[in-house]
Amino acid sequence: PTKAFEPKVLVPFNPGPGKTPRKIMIERQKRLFSLQDIHQLLLDEGLDAAAPEPEGALPLDLFDDTEFESRPPEEWMELAVDEETGERRFVPARCLHRDAPSREARWREAQVTAFDASTRLFSLRARDSPGDEWQEVKLPRVHILFAAEDPFVFARRVAAAHRARAEADAMLRKE
């Protein structure tokens, strides 16, 4: 669905004379977002998200701050509906997938297909590169960067979750 690639912009539909048209602002944001390397943005925030999780670490999604969210999960999933056919498809994204044995992670291409409000998990298909087989996974929001999402804000969100978890871990160790 084409809407699934369009970032949310706070620009009037009729901006008036001398102002940049909304469609051009959307296209500029789309291009800017697609050029960003989320791994590098996280490194710039002082975080190597691909590093193995510490032994016994609390789940990161417990510390996810939804104040960084530009759309609620239900709105993200509305973007999966094809405008022409009305058929539910997927929302393009990148996801941080952690290998079970090594606990190391890597960013993968993803297609988000559903959201379960009771578990707060997204269902998605992920693969390392085009031509690879899709793998079905369920992940919390903090591990999913939607194609239409601002990667700079997302990097700050993930970094904030890691800092909050580290602070909670330090407090638990003191007691």
PDB file of N, CA, C and O in Angstrom, residues 77 80 88-91 110-115 122-125 136-137 146:
ATOM      1  N   MET A  77      -1.626  -0.149  11.557  1.00  0.00           N
ATOM      2  CA  MET A  77      -2.196  -1.299  10.849  1.00  0.00           C
ATOM      3  C   MET A  77      -3.233  -0.876   9.811  1.00  0.00           C
ATOM      4  O   MET A  77      -3.443  -1.581   8.835  1.00  0.00           O
ATOM      5  N   ALA A  80      -1.987  -0.795   6.334  1.00  0.00           N
ATOM      6  CA  ALA A  80      -1.802  -2.064   5.630  1.00  0.00           C
ATOM      7  C   ALA A  80      -2.901  -2.330   4.605  1.00  0.00           C
ATOM      8  O   ALA A  80      -2.771  -3.222   3.770  1.00  0.00           O
ATOM      9  N   ARG A  88      -6.394  -6.253   3.030  1.00  0.00           N
ATOM     10  CA  ARG A  88      -5.358  -6.045   4.040  1.00  0.00           C
ATOM     11  C   ARG A  88      -4.081  -6.724   3.554  1.00  0.00           C
ATOM     12  O   ARG A  88      -4.075  -7.885   3.228  1.00  0.00           O
ATOM     13  N   ARG A  89      -2.994  -5.950   3.517  1.00  0.00           N
ATOM     14  CA  ARG A  89      -1.713  -6.478   3.058  1.00  0.00           C
ATOM     15  C   ARG A  89      -0.682  -6.417   4.176  1.00  0.00           C
ATOM     16  O   ARG A  89      -0.717  -7.232   5.071  1.00  0.00           O
ATOM     17  N   PHE A  90       0.211  -5.442   4.150  1.00  0.00           N
ATOM     18  CA  PHE A  90       1.239  -5.318   5.177  1.00  0.00           C
ATOM     19  C   PHE A  90       1.736  -3.879   5.234  1.00  0.00           C
ATOM     20  O   PHE A  90       1.494  -3.091   4.330  1.00  0.00           O
ATOM     21  N   VAL A  91       2.437  -3.575   6.320  1.00  0.00           N
ATOM     22  CA  VAL A  91       3.087  -2.275   6.459  1.00  0.00           C
ATOM     23  C   VAL A  91       4.592  -2.537   6.402  1.00  0.00           C
ATOM     24  O   VAL A  91       5.107  -3.342   7.179  1.00  0.00           O
ATOM     25  N   ALA A 110      11.179  -6.112   6.922  1.00  0.00           N
ATOM     26  CA  ALA A 110       9.990  -6.721   7.524  1.00  0.00           C
ATOM     27  C   ALA A 110       8.711  -6.232   6.853  1.00  0.00           C
ATOM     28  O   ALA A 110       8.668  -5.160   6.256  1.00  0.00           O
ATOM     29  N   GLN A 111       7.691  -7.066   6.972  1.00  0.00           N
ATOM     30  CA  GLN A 111       6.337  -6.738   6.542  1.00  0.00           C
ATOM     31  C   GLN A 111       5.426  -6.995   7.741  1.00  0.00           C
ATOM     32  O   GLN A 111       5.197  -8.143   8.117  1.00  0.00           O
ATOM     33  N   VAL A 112       4.933  -5.935   8.347  1.00  0.00           N
ATOM     34  CA  VAL A 112       4.084  -6.053   9.530  1.00  0.00           C
ATOM     35  C   VAL A 112       2.670  -6.358   9.063  1.00  0.00           C
ATOM     36  O   VAL A 112       2.100  -5.630   8.249  1.00  0.00           O
ATOM     37  N   THR A 113       2.092  -7.451   9.568  1.00  0.00           N
ATOM     38  CA  THR A 113       0.802  -7.920   9.073  1.00  0.00           C
ATOM     39  C   THR A 113      -0.345  -7.780  10.073  1.00  0.00           C
ATOM     40  O   THR A 113      -1.503  -7.750   9.665  1.00  0.00           O
ATOM     41  N   ALA A 114      -0.037  -7.708  11.375  1.00  0.00           N
ATOM     42  CA  ALA A 114      -1.117  -7.643  12.362  1.00  0.00           C
ATOM     43  C   ALA A 114      -0.595  -7.121  13.693  1.00  0.00           C
ATOM     44  O   ALA A 114       0.609  -7.135  13.952  1.00  0.00           O
ATOM     45  N   PHE A 115      -1.541  -6.683  14.525  1.00  0.00           N
ATOM     46  CA  PHE A 115      -1.235  -6.239  15.884  1.00  0.00           C
ATOM     47  C   PHE A 115      -2.212  -6.898  16.830  1.00  0.00           C
ATOM     48  O   PHE A 115      -3.416  -6.877  16.604  1.00  0.00           O
ATOM     49  N   PHE A 122       3.325  -7.217  17.582  1.00  0.00           N
ATOM     50  CA  PHE A 122       3.046  -7.149  16.158  1.00  0.00           C
ATOM     51  C   PHE A 122       3.470  -8.465  15.523  1.00  0.00           C
ATOM     52  O   PHE A 122       4.516  -9.017  15.872  1.00  0.00           O
ATOM     53  N   SER A 123       2.660  -8.964  14.592  1.00  0.00           N
ATOM     54  CA  SER A 123       3.028 -10.139  13.794  1.00  0.00           C
ATOM     55  C   SER A 123       3.652  -9.624  12.514  1.00  0.00           C
ATOM     56  O   SER A 123       3.133  -8.678  11.905  1.00  0.00           O
ATOM     57  N   LEU A 124       4.751 -10.243  12.112  1.00  0.00           N
ATOM     58  CA  LEU A 124       5.408  -9.795  10.901  1.00  0.00           C
ATOM     59  C   LEU A 124       6.190 -10.912  10.243  1.00  0.00           C
ATOM     60  O   LEU A 124       6.454 -11.947  10.845  1.00  0.00           O
ATOM     61  N   ARG A 125       6.523 -10.645   8.973  1.00  0.00           N
ATOM     62  CA  ARG A 125       7.414 -11.518   8.222  1.00  0.00           C
ATOM     63  C   ARG A 125       8.726 -10.758   8.099  1.00  0.00           C
ATOM     64  O   ARG A 125       8.723  -9.565   7.786  1.00  0.00           O
ATOM     65  N   GLU A 136       8.285 -15.904   9.969  1.00  0.00           N
ATOM     66  CA  GLU A 136       7.202 -15.319  10.773  1.00  0.00           C
ATOM     67  C   GLU A 136       7.711 -15.080  12.199  1.00  0.00           C
ATOM     68  O   GLU A 136       8.270 -15.979  12.826  1.00  0.00           O
ATOM     69  N   VAL A 137       7.522 -13.851  12.703  1.00  0.00           N
ATOM     70  CA  VAL A 137       7.927 -13.515  14.072  1.00  0.00           C
ATOM     71  C   VAL A 137       6.905 -12.585  14.702  1.00  0.00           C
ATOM     72  O   VAL A 137       6.116 -11.950  14.003  1.00  0.00           O
ATOM     73  N   PHE A 146       8.915   1.415  11.373  1.00  0.00           N
ATOM     74  CA  PHE A 146       8.081   1.448  10.179  1.00  0.00           C
ATOM     75  C   PHE A 146       8.727   2.332   9.114  1.00  0.00           C
ATOM     76  O   PHE A 146       9.417   3.305   9.433  1.00  0.00           O
TER      77      PHE A 146
END
